[in-house]
Short mmCIF file of C-alpha atoms in Angstrom, two decimals:
data_model
loop_
_atom_site.label_atom_id
_atom_site.label_comp_id
_atom_site.label_asym_id
_atom_site.label_seq_id
_atom_site.Cartn_x
_atom_site.Cartn_y
_atom_site.Cartn_z
CA MET A 1 101.55 86.95 66.75
CA ASP A 2 103.58 89.95 65.63
CA GLN A 3 100.62 92.48 66.60
CA TYR A 4 100.08 95.17 69.47
CA ILE A 5 98.39 94.15 72.44
CA SER A 6 97.27 96.54 75.64
CA ALA A 7 99.48 97.41 78.69
CA CYS A 8 96.80 95.23 80.39
CA GLU A 9 96.85 92.18 78.27
CA ALA A 10 100.50 91.97 78.62
CA ARG A 11 100.50 92.09 82.30
CA LYS A 12 97.79 89.44 82.10
CA VAL A 13 99.87 87.07 79.70
CA ILE A 14 103.05 87.50 82.19
CA GLU A 15 100.66 86.58 85.28
CA ASN A 16 99.74 83.53 83.95
CA HIS A 17 103.23 82.26 83.33
CA ILE A 18 104.16 82.90 86.48
CA PHE A 19 106.09 79.51 88.29
CA PRO A 20 107.28 78.96 91.21
CA THR A 21 110.76 78.06 92.11
CA GLY A 22 112.21 75.23 93.57
CA LYS A 23 112.13 75.21 98.24
CA ILE A 24 115.18 75.64 100.08
CA THR A 25 115.82 75.61 104.00
CA VAL A 26 118.23 78.28 105.18
CA SER A 27 118.94 79.71 108.78
CA LEU A 28 116.63 82.18 109.85
CA LEU A 29 119.09 85.47 109.29
CA GLU A 30 119.68 83.65 106.01
CA ALA A 31 116.19 83.84 105.06
CA GLN A 32 116.11 88.07 105.01
CA GLY A 33 114.61 89.17 101.84
CA PHE A 34 113.04 85.74 100.92
CA TYR A 35 109.54 84.54 100.34
CA THR A 36 108.14 81.70 102.79
CA ALA A 37 107.38 78.46 100.77
CA GLU A 38 105.49 76.66 103.32
CA PRO A 39 103.32 77.58 106.69
CA ILE A 40 105.11 78.02 109.62
CA TRP A 41 103.59 76.66 112.97
CA ALA A 42 104.27 78.27 116.56
CA THR A 43 106.34 75.37 118.16
CA LEU A 44 105.31 76.62 121.87
CA ASP A 45 102.78 78.95 123.88
CA VAL A 46 103.77 82.78 123.90
CA PRO A 47 104.32 83.69 126.52
CA SER A 48 105.01 80.31 127.71
CA PHE A 49 104.23 80.85 131.09
CA ASP A 50 102.58 83.97 132.91
CA ASN A 51 104.53 86.95 133.69
CA SER A 52 104.58 90.18 135.01
CA ALA A 53 104.37 93.08 132.60
CA MET A 54 106.12 95.82 134.91
CA ASP A 55 108.22 96.03 137.48
CA GLY A 56 106.15 96.37 140.52
CA TYR A 57 104.76 93.82 143.59
CA GLY A 58 102.38 91.09 142.98
CA PHE A 59 99.73 89.94 145.16
CA LEU A 60 96.00 88.36 145.27
CA PHE A 61 93.71 90.51 144.40
CA GLU A 62 90.87 89.38 147.15
CA ASP A 63 93.46 90.27 149.67
CA LEU A 64 92.58 94.02 149.05
CA THR A 65 89.27 93.29 150.76
CA HIS A 66 90.74 91.83 154.05
CA PHE A 67 94.32 93.84 154.24
CA THR A 68 94.88 97.85 154.37
CA LYS A 69 98.64 96.88 153.51
CA LEU A 70 100.63 93.99 152.04
CA LYS A 71 103.47 92.20 153.52
CA VAL A 72 106.36 91.61 150.92
CA THR A 73 107.92 87.94 151.48
CA GLN A 74 110.16 87.22 148.79
CA VAL A 75 111.73 88.62 145.76
CA ILE A 76 111.40 87.49 142.08
CA PRO A 77 113.55 88.97 139.03
CA ALA A 78 113.10 87.65 135.70
CA GLY A 79 115.03 84.39 134.35
CA ILE A 80 114.85 82.40 137.86
CA SER A 81 114.02 78.67 137.40
CA GLY A 82 112.32 76.28 139.23
CA LYS A 83 108.98 76.85 140.73
CA ASN A 84 108.06 79.41 142.74
CA PRO A 85 107.23 79.30 146.40
CA VAL A 86 103.21 79.90 146.87
CA LEU A 87 102.31 83.64 147.89
CA GLY A 88 100.24 83.29 151.36
CA ARG A 89 97.53 85.65 152.61
CA GLY A 90 98.06 89.23 153.04
CA GLU A 91 101.20 88.92 151.33
CA ALA A 92 103.02 90.35 148.48
CA VAL A 93 106.45 89.70 146.54
CA ARG A 94 108.67 92.21 144.33
CA ILE A 95 108.51 91.35 140.99
CA PHE A 96 110.40 92.25 137.88
CA THR A 97 109.25 92.63 134.08
CA GLY A 98 109.00 89.11 132.67
CA ALA A 99 109.30 87.02 135.68
CA LYS A 100 107.04 84.59 136.26
CA ILE A 101 104.00 84.55 138.09
CA PRO A 102 103.91 82.75 141.46
CA GLU A 103 100.79 80.88 143.12
CA GLY A 104 98.71 83.15 144.61
CA VAL A 105 99.24 86.21 142.77
CA ASP A 106 96.59 87.31 140.29
CA THR A 107 97.61 91.11 139.73
CA VAL A 108 100.57 93.51 139.86
CA VAL A 109 100.74 96.61 140.49
CA MET A 110 103.51 99.13 139.15
CA GLN A 111 106.06 100.14 141.66
CA GLU A 112 105.41 103.70 140.90
CA LYS A 113 101.96 103.68 142.63
CA VAL A 114 103.82 102.01 145.77
CA VAL A 115 104.78 103.44 149.00
CA ARG A 116 106.78 100.83 150.77
CA ASN A 117 107.91 100.79 154.69
CA GLY A 118 109.90 98.28 155.18
CA ASP A 119 108.44 94.94 154.31
CA CYS A 120 105.22 96.29 153.98
CA ILE A 121 103.41 98.06 150.85
CA HIS A 122 100.56 100.08 150.80
CA PHE A 123 98.83 101.91 147.60
CA ASN A 124 95.42 103.39 146.58
CA PHE A 125 93.39 100.14 146.17
CA ASP A 126 90.98 101.69 143.96
CA GLU A 127 93.41 102.66 141.58
CA VAL A 128 94.21 99.00 140.73
CA LYS A 129 91.98 96.57 138.24
CA LYS A 130 91.87 92.66 139.24
CA GLY A 131 94.47 90.98 136.62
CA GLU A 132 96.05 93.69 135.11
CA ASN A 133 100.07 93.76 134.65
CA ILE A 134 100.09 90.56 134.15
CA ARG A 135 100.74 88.93 130.21
CA LEU A 136 99.10 85.28 130.54
CA LYS A 137 100.57 82.39 129.09
CA ALA A 138 99.87 81.61 125.32
CA SER A 139 97.94 85.41 125.14
CA GLN A 140 100.07 86.12 122.20
CA THR A 141 99.94 82.78 120.18
CA ARG A 142 99.12 79.09 121.01
CA ALA A 143 101.14 76.42 120.13
CA GLY A 144 100.53 74.30 117.22
CA THR A 145 98.84 77.74 115.10
CA VAL A 146 99.85 79.15 112.13
CA ILE A 147 102.12 82.42 113.12
CA THR A 148 103.38 82.58 109.03
CA GLU A 149 101.61 81.96 106.20
CA ARG A 150 102.74 81.04 102.83
CA SER A 151 104.13 83.21 100.51
CA THR A 152 105.01 85.87 103.18
CA PHE A 153 108.19 88.19 102.65
CA ILE A 154 111.17 87.49 105.75
CA ASN A 155 111.99 90.89 106.89
CA HIS A 156 113.65 92.05 110.13
CA ALA A 157 110.60 92.48 111.90
CA LEU A 158 109.44 88.85 110.84
CA ILE A 159 112.74 87.72 111.66
CA GLY A 160 112.40 88.80 115.39
CA PHE A 161 108.83 87.47 115.38
CA LEU A 162 110.26 83.86 115.00
CA ALA A 163 113.26 84.35 116.84
CA GLY A 164 110.64 84.56 119.82
CA PHE A 165 109.62 80.89 119.54
CA GLY A 166 113.07 79.59 118.84
CA ILE A 167 113.01 78.63 115.11
CA GLU A 168 116.17 78.05 113.73
CA GLU A 169 115.34 77.75 109.93
CA VAL A 170 113.31 78.54 107.56
CA THR A 171 111.65 76.78 103.98
CA VAL A 172 112.20 79.79 101.30
CA HIS A 173 111.29 79.61 97.68
CA GLN A 174 114.79 79.66 95.71
CA ARG A 175 116.31 82.62 93.72
CA LEU A 176 116.29 82.36 89.95
CA LYS A 177 118.88 82.43 88.06
CA ILE A 178 118.52 85.73 85.78
CA GLY A 179 120.62 86.29 82.80
CA LEU A 180 121.43 89.65 81.15
CA VAL A 181 122.57 89.68 77.36
CA PHE A 182 123.04 93.71 76.34
CA THR A 183 123.33 94.73 72.68
CA GLY A 184 124.68 97.55 70.94
CA ASN A 185 128.05 98.19 70.14
CA GLU A 186 128.51 102.07 70.75
CA LEU A 187 127.97 100.83 74.69
CA VAL A 188 131.04 101.01 76.78
CA GLU A 189 131.41 99.92 80.67
CA ILE A 190 132.05 102.24 83.33
CA GLY A 191 136.03 102.93 83.73
CA LYS A 192 136.79 102.85 79.85
CA PRO A 193 137.20 105.90 77.68
CA LEU A 194 134.74 107.30 75.50
CA SER A 195 135.30 107.17 71.65
CA ASP A 196 133.02 108.83 69.17
CA GLY A 197 129.69 107.62 68.91
CA GLU A 198 130.01 105.91 72.42
CA ILE A 199 128.09 105.64 75.50
CA TYR A 200 128.47 104.09 78.69
CA ASN A 201 126.57 101.18 79.14
CA SER A 202 123.76 102.06 82.25
CA ASN A 203 121.22 99.90 81.71
CA ARG A 204 123.57 97.02 82.58
CA TYR A 205 123.62 98.74 86.23
CA THR A 206 120.25 99.95 86.29
CA LEU A 207 119.02 96.09 86.04
CA GLN A 208 121.97 94.61 88.59
CA ALA A 209 120.70 97.61 91.43
CA ALA A 210 116.94 96.67 90.63
CA LEU A 211 117.76 92.92 91.05
CA ALA A 212 119.36 93.43 94.01
CA GLU A 213 116.59 95.31 95.75
CA VAL A 214 114.35 91.89 95.39
CA ASN A 215 117.23 90.07 96.80
CA HIS A 216 118.30 88.46 93.20
CA ARG A 217 121.29 89.03 91.02
CA LEU A 218 122.51 88.04 87.62
CA SER A 219 124.03 85.00 87.47
CA PHE A 220 124.95 85.42 83.26
CA ILE A 221 125.97 88.56 81.44
CA LYS A 222 126.66 89.00 77.92
CA HIS A 223 127.68 91.76 75.46
CA ALA A 224 126.12 90.70 72.07
CA GLU A 225 127.78 92.19 69.03
CA ASP A 226 125.46 93.65 66.68
CA THR A 227 125.74 90.60 64.19
CA GLU A 228 122.57 87.72 64.09
CA GLU A 229 125.25 85.45 64.68
CA ALA A 230 126.77 87.16 67.93
CA THR A 231 123.18 87.77 68.93
CA PHE A 232 122.08 84.03 68.21
CA SER A 233 125.76 82.36 70.08
CA ALA A 234 124.53 85.07 73.08
CA ILE A 235 121.45 83.89 73.83
CA LYS A 236 122.35 80.59 72.97
CA GLU A 237 124.64 80.19 76.15
CA ALA A 238 122.34 82.12 78.35
CA PHE A 239 119.29 80.04 78.21
CA GLU A 240 122.12 77.38 78.84
CA ASN A 241 122.86 79.29 82.54
CA THR A 242 119.47 81.03 83.36
CA ASP A 243 115.71 80.69 84.42
CA VAL A 244 115.10 83.77 83.13
CA LEU A 245 117.08 85.92 80.33
CA LEU A 246 116.67 89.39 80.03
CA ILE A 247 118.47 91.13 76.77
CA THR A 248 118.64 95.16 76.33
CA GLY A 249 118.19 96.48 73.06
CA GLY A 250 118.11 94.89 69.75
CA ILE A 251 114.14 94.22 69.39
CA SER A 252 112.82 96.73 67.34
CA VAL A 253 112.88 96.54 63.45
CA GLY A 254 116.07 98.22 62.13
CA ASP A 255 119.00 97.18 60.30
CA TYR A 256 120.95 96.27 63.02
CA ASP A 257 118.22 94.69 65.44
CA TYR A 258 118.58 90.92 65.54
CA VAL A 259 117.21 89.96 68.75
CA LYS A 260 114.00 88.72 67.56
CA PRO A 261 115.31 86.86 64.28
CA ALA A 262 117.84 85.32 67.07
CA LEU A 263 115.47 84.30 69.54
CA GLU A 264 113.15 82.37 66.32
CA LYS A 265 115.98 80.58 65.56
CA SER A 266 116.63 79.46 69.24
CA GLY A 267 113.27 78.07 69.14
CA VAL A 268 111.49 80.32 71.45
CA ALA A 269 107.57 80.32 71.59
CA GLU A 270 106.49 83.93 71.19
CA LEU A 271 104.02 84.94 74.02
CA PHE A 272 103.65 88.41 72.59
CA TYR A 273 105.73 91.07 70.94
CA ARG A 274 104.84 94.56 70.52
CA ILE A 275 102.70 96.82 73.72
CA ARG A 276 100.36 99.70 72.89
CA GLN A 277 102.40 101.85 75.80
CA LYS A 278 104.93 104.58 75.92
CA PRO A 279 108.06 103.75 76.70
CA GLY A 280 108.87 100.66 75.59
CA LYS A 281 106.67 99.56 72.84
CA PRO A 282 108.70 96.90 71.07
CA LEU A 283 108.66 94.80 74.26
CA PHE A 284 109.30 91.12 73.78
CA PHE A 285 107.78 88.04 76.08
CA GLY A 286 108.78 84.39 75.14
CA LYS A 287 109.30 81.30 76.30
CA LEU A 288 111.93 78.06 75.53
CA ASN A 289 110.96 75.11 77.36
CA ASP A 290 110.73 75.84 81.21
CA LYS A 291 112.68 79.09 80.86
CA PHE A 292 111.69 82.62 80.06
CA VAL A 293 112.85 85.66 78.37
CA PHE A 294 111.94 89.38 77.91
CA ALA A 295 113.66 91.75 75.42
CA LEU A 296 113.82 95.01 76.23
CA PRO A 297 114.14 98.12 74.06
CA GLY A 298 117.65 99.77 74.57
CA ASN A 299 117.06 103.35 75.80
CA PRO A 300 117.09 103.26 79.55
CA ALA A 301 114.03 104.91 80.47
CA SER A 302 112.48 102.44 78.87
CA VAL A 303 114.25 99.11 80.45
CA PHE A 304 113.30 101.29 83.75
CA SER A 305 110.18 101.43 83.46
CA CYS A 306 109.44 97.87 81.65
CA TYR A 307 111.45 96.20 84.12
CA HIS A 308 108.86 97.89 86.99
CA GLN A 309 106.01 97.10 85.08
CA TYR A 310 106.65 93.82 83.57
CA VAL A 311 109.86 91.72 84.62
CA LYS A 312 109.55 93.11 88.49
CA PRO A 313 106.31 91.72 88.89
CA PHE A 314 107.22 88.36 86.93
CA LEU A 315 110.35 87.33 89.19
CA LEU A 316 109.02 88.32 92.27
CA GLY A 317 105.59 86.36 91.28
CA CYS A 318 108.27 83.13 91.02
CA PHE A 319 110.02 84.10 94.06
CA GLY A 320 106.90 83.51 95.88
CA ARG A 321 105.07 87.08 96.09
CA LYS A 322 101.28 86.34 95.79
CA ASN A 323 99.75 89.93 94.39
CA PHE A 324 100.88 90.36 91.08
CA ASP A 325 100.08 93.86 91.30
CA GLU A 326 101.34 94.87 94.82
CA ASP A 327 102.94 97.41 93.71
CA GLN A 328 100.00 99.37 92.53
CA ASP A 329 98.48 102.57 94.24
CA LEU A 330 96.02 105.21 93.80
CA ALA A 331 97.03 109.24 94.47
CA VAL A 332 95.92 112.30 93.50
CA SER A 333 97.47 114.27 90.98
CA ALA A 334 98.85 117.65 91.20
CA SER A 335 100.07 118.23 87.53
CA TYR A 336 98.74 118.25 84.44
CA ALA A 337 100.03 116.22 81.48
CA ARG A 338 98.48 115.47 77.63
CA LYS A 339 98.42 113.24 75.16
CA LYS A 340 97.56 112.87 71.88
CA ASN A 341 97.61 109.40 71.18
CA ASN A 342 94.89 107.68 73.00
CA GLU A 343 95.35 104.10 72.19
CA GLN A 344 98.46 104.12 74.27
CA THR A 345 99.21 103.53 77.71
CA GLN A 346 102.19 105.99 79.23
CA PHE A 347 104.01 105.57 81.99
CA LEU A 348 105.15 108.73 83.36
CA LYS A 349 107.97 109.28 86.14
CA ALA A 350 106.56 111.01 88.82
CA PHE A 351 107.27 111.66 92.60
CA TYR A 352 104.57 110.41 95.45
CA SER A 353 104.17 112.07 98.82
CA GLY A 354 101.48 112.95 100.95
CA GLY A 355 99.08 111.17 98.99
CA LYS A 356 99.36 113.56 95.79
CA VAL A 357 101.96 112.64 93.32
CA GLN A 358 103.76 115.09 90.97
CA ILE A 359 104.66 114.38 86.92
CA LEU A 360 108.46 114.85 86.41
CA THR A 361 109.81 116.69 83.31
CA GLY A 362 111.84 114.75 80.79
CA GLN A 363 109.36 111.74 80.09
CA GLU A 364 111.59 110.92 76.86
CA SER A 365 113.04 107.18 76.79
CA TYR A 366 116.25 108.42 76.37
CA LYS A 367 116.19 111.04 79.66
CA MET A 368 117.24 109.27 83.16
CA ASN A 369 117.29 112.67 85.01
CA SER A 370 113.33 112.02 85.98
CA VAL A 371 114.37 108.60 86.50
CA ALA A 372 116.71 109.43 89.02
CA GLN A 373 114.12 111.25 90.89
CA ALA A 374 111.24 109.21 90.28
CA ASN A 375 109.34 106.79 93.65
CA CYS A 376 106.42 105.75 91.17
CA LEU A 377 105.53 105.64 87.67
CA VAL A 378 102.15 107.38 86.83
CA GLU A 379 99.54 105.25 84.84
CA PHE A 380 98.28 107.20 81.68
CA PRO A 381 95.80 104.54 80.46
CA GLU A 382 94.43 104.08 77.44
CA ASN A 383 91.14 105.90 76.21
CA ALA A 384 92.37 109.19 77.76
CA THR A 385 93.97 112.12 76.84
CA GLU A 386 94.54 113.91 80.23
CA ILE A 387 95.26 114.10 83.38
CA ASN A 388 94.00 116.72 85.52
CA ILE A 389 95.21 118.48 88.87
CA GLY A 390 93.31 116.90 91.18
CA GLU A 391 92.26 113.90 89.35
CA LYS A 392 92.94 110.42 91.20
CA VAL A 393 95.59 108.34 88.92
CA LYS A 394 96.73 104.74 89.56
CA ILE A 395 100.48 104.74 89.97
CA TRP A 396 102.94 102.20 90.24
CA ARG A 397 105.85 102.11 93.21
CA ILE A 398 109.05 101.68 92.58
#
């Protein structure tokens, strides 16, 4: 293949190779950060009985045409089991929020509107409407209906919602086993002193932290020396332990770039190699049987951009997310930008707020200061050479 494709074409190739991970059943709290693998049905009516929406007094609305005041005959707090006694004509109950509505009551007046003298209450009848302040049985959800669709992201709000049905376990998509092979003899781990010509390995930490944000972790990490044998050996070992392999560095065409030959030697089928984009032109996507590999450039900003544009949507698609372009949005540019090459798509680090996006300085692929400030990427598309202030642009939230 060995030919450039567009960013749009690359996304489509990746989207077409998304595969669903297996299913596992986990406890409700353990499900946070996962996607549902099956629909979830309501196990009961919610509310499961008519109950009061207020602290107040319950009565039969029709009695207001026959009585000038009502007599309080009983008190009904929330959580009392058993059948409540039937209310007589001209009678009212003192009732509290969440308490079951007894027979003979169809309206509740809030306590703030009531004047009570001994056992009797009176209030402005004209201010009360029939049926008010009562939560009717199944007014939220009827038992047996679908309450959560498949491929729904599980956050704390959904967990609280499901807990209201007494649901203890949820079937979700499994995490992917993700491996990382990073190349570059110049890379040194944090905590060790640097010698001349060495740099700290920021890509590993960028990717580990990015994966943690989408509820994943690296199950395999290997630093491959810049030799073809070491690179091949690391890739071979990684494929034995992962579903998706990420590689940083060594994918270009320099004298010490051994990743592509090692992938070919490993039997990886190339799905594409090299995109008409900046940063991250030498990006490789391939497949070995039922396993996939992304070989990313080594420059930190390129790794960052390629992860958000291609790797993250693929991983989340396999993990259960439905929309490949879910992170895409539109904003009004607060900056002017220009590029010479209209055949490339550029992804510019930017900061989005209040509907407007500010393109940051320091866009070079080795600069990380703009990465640290960015909360989105502005897509500067092919066949465009300028972005003008006030122009609507496509952004990708990160």
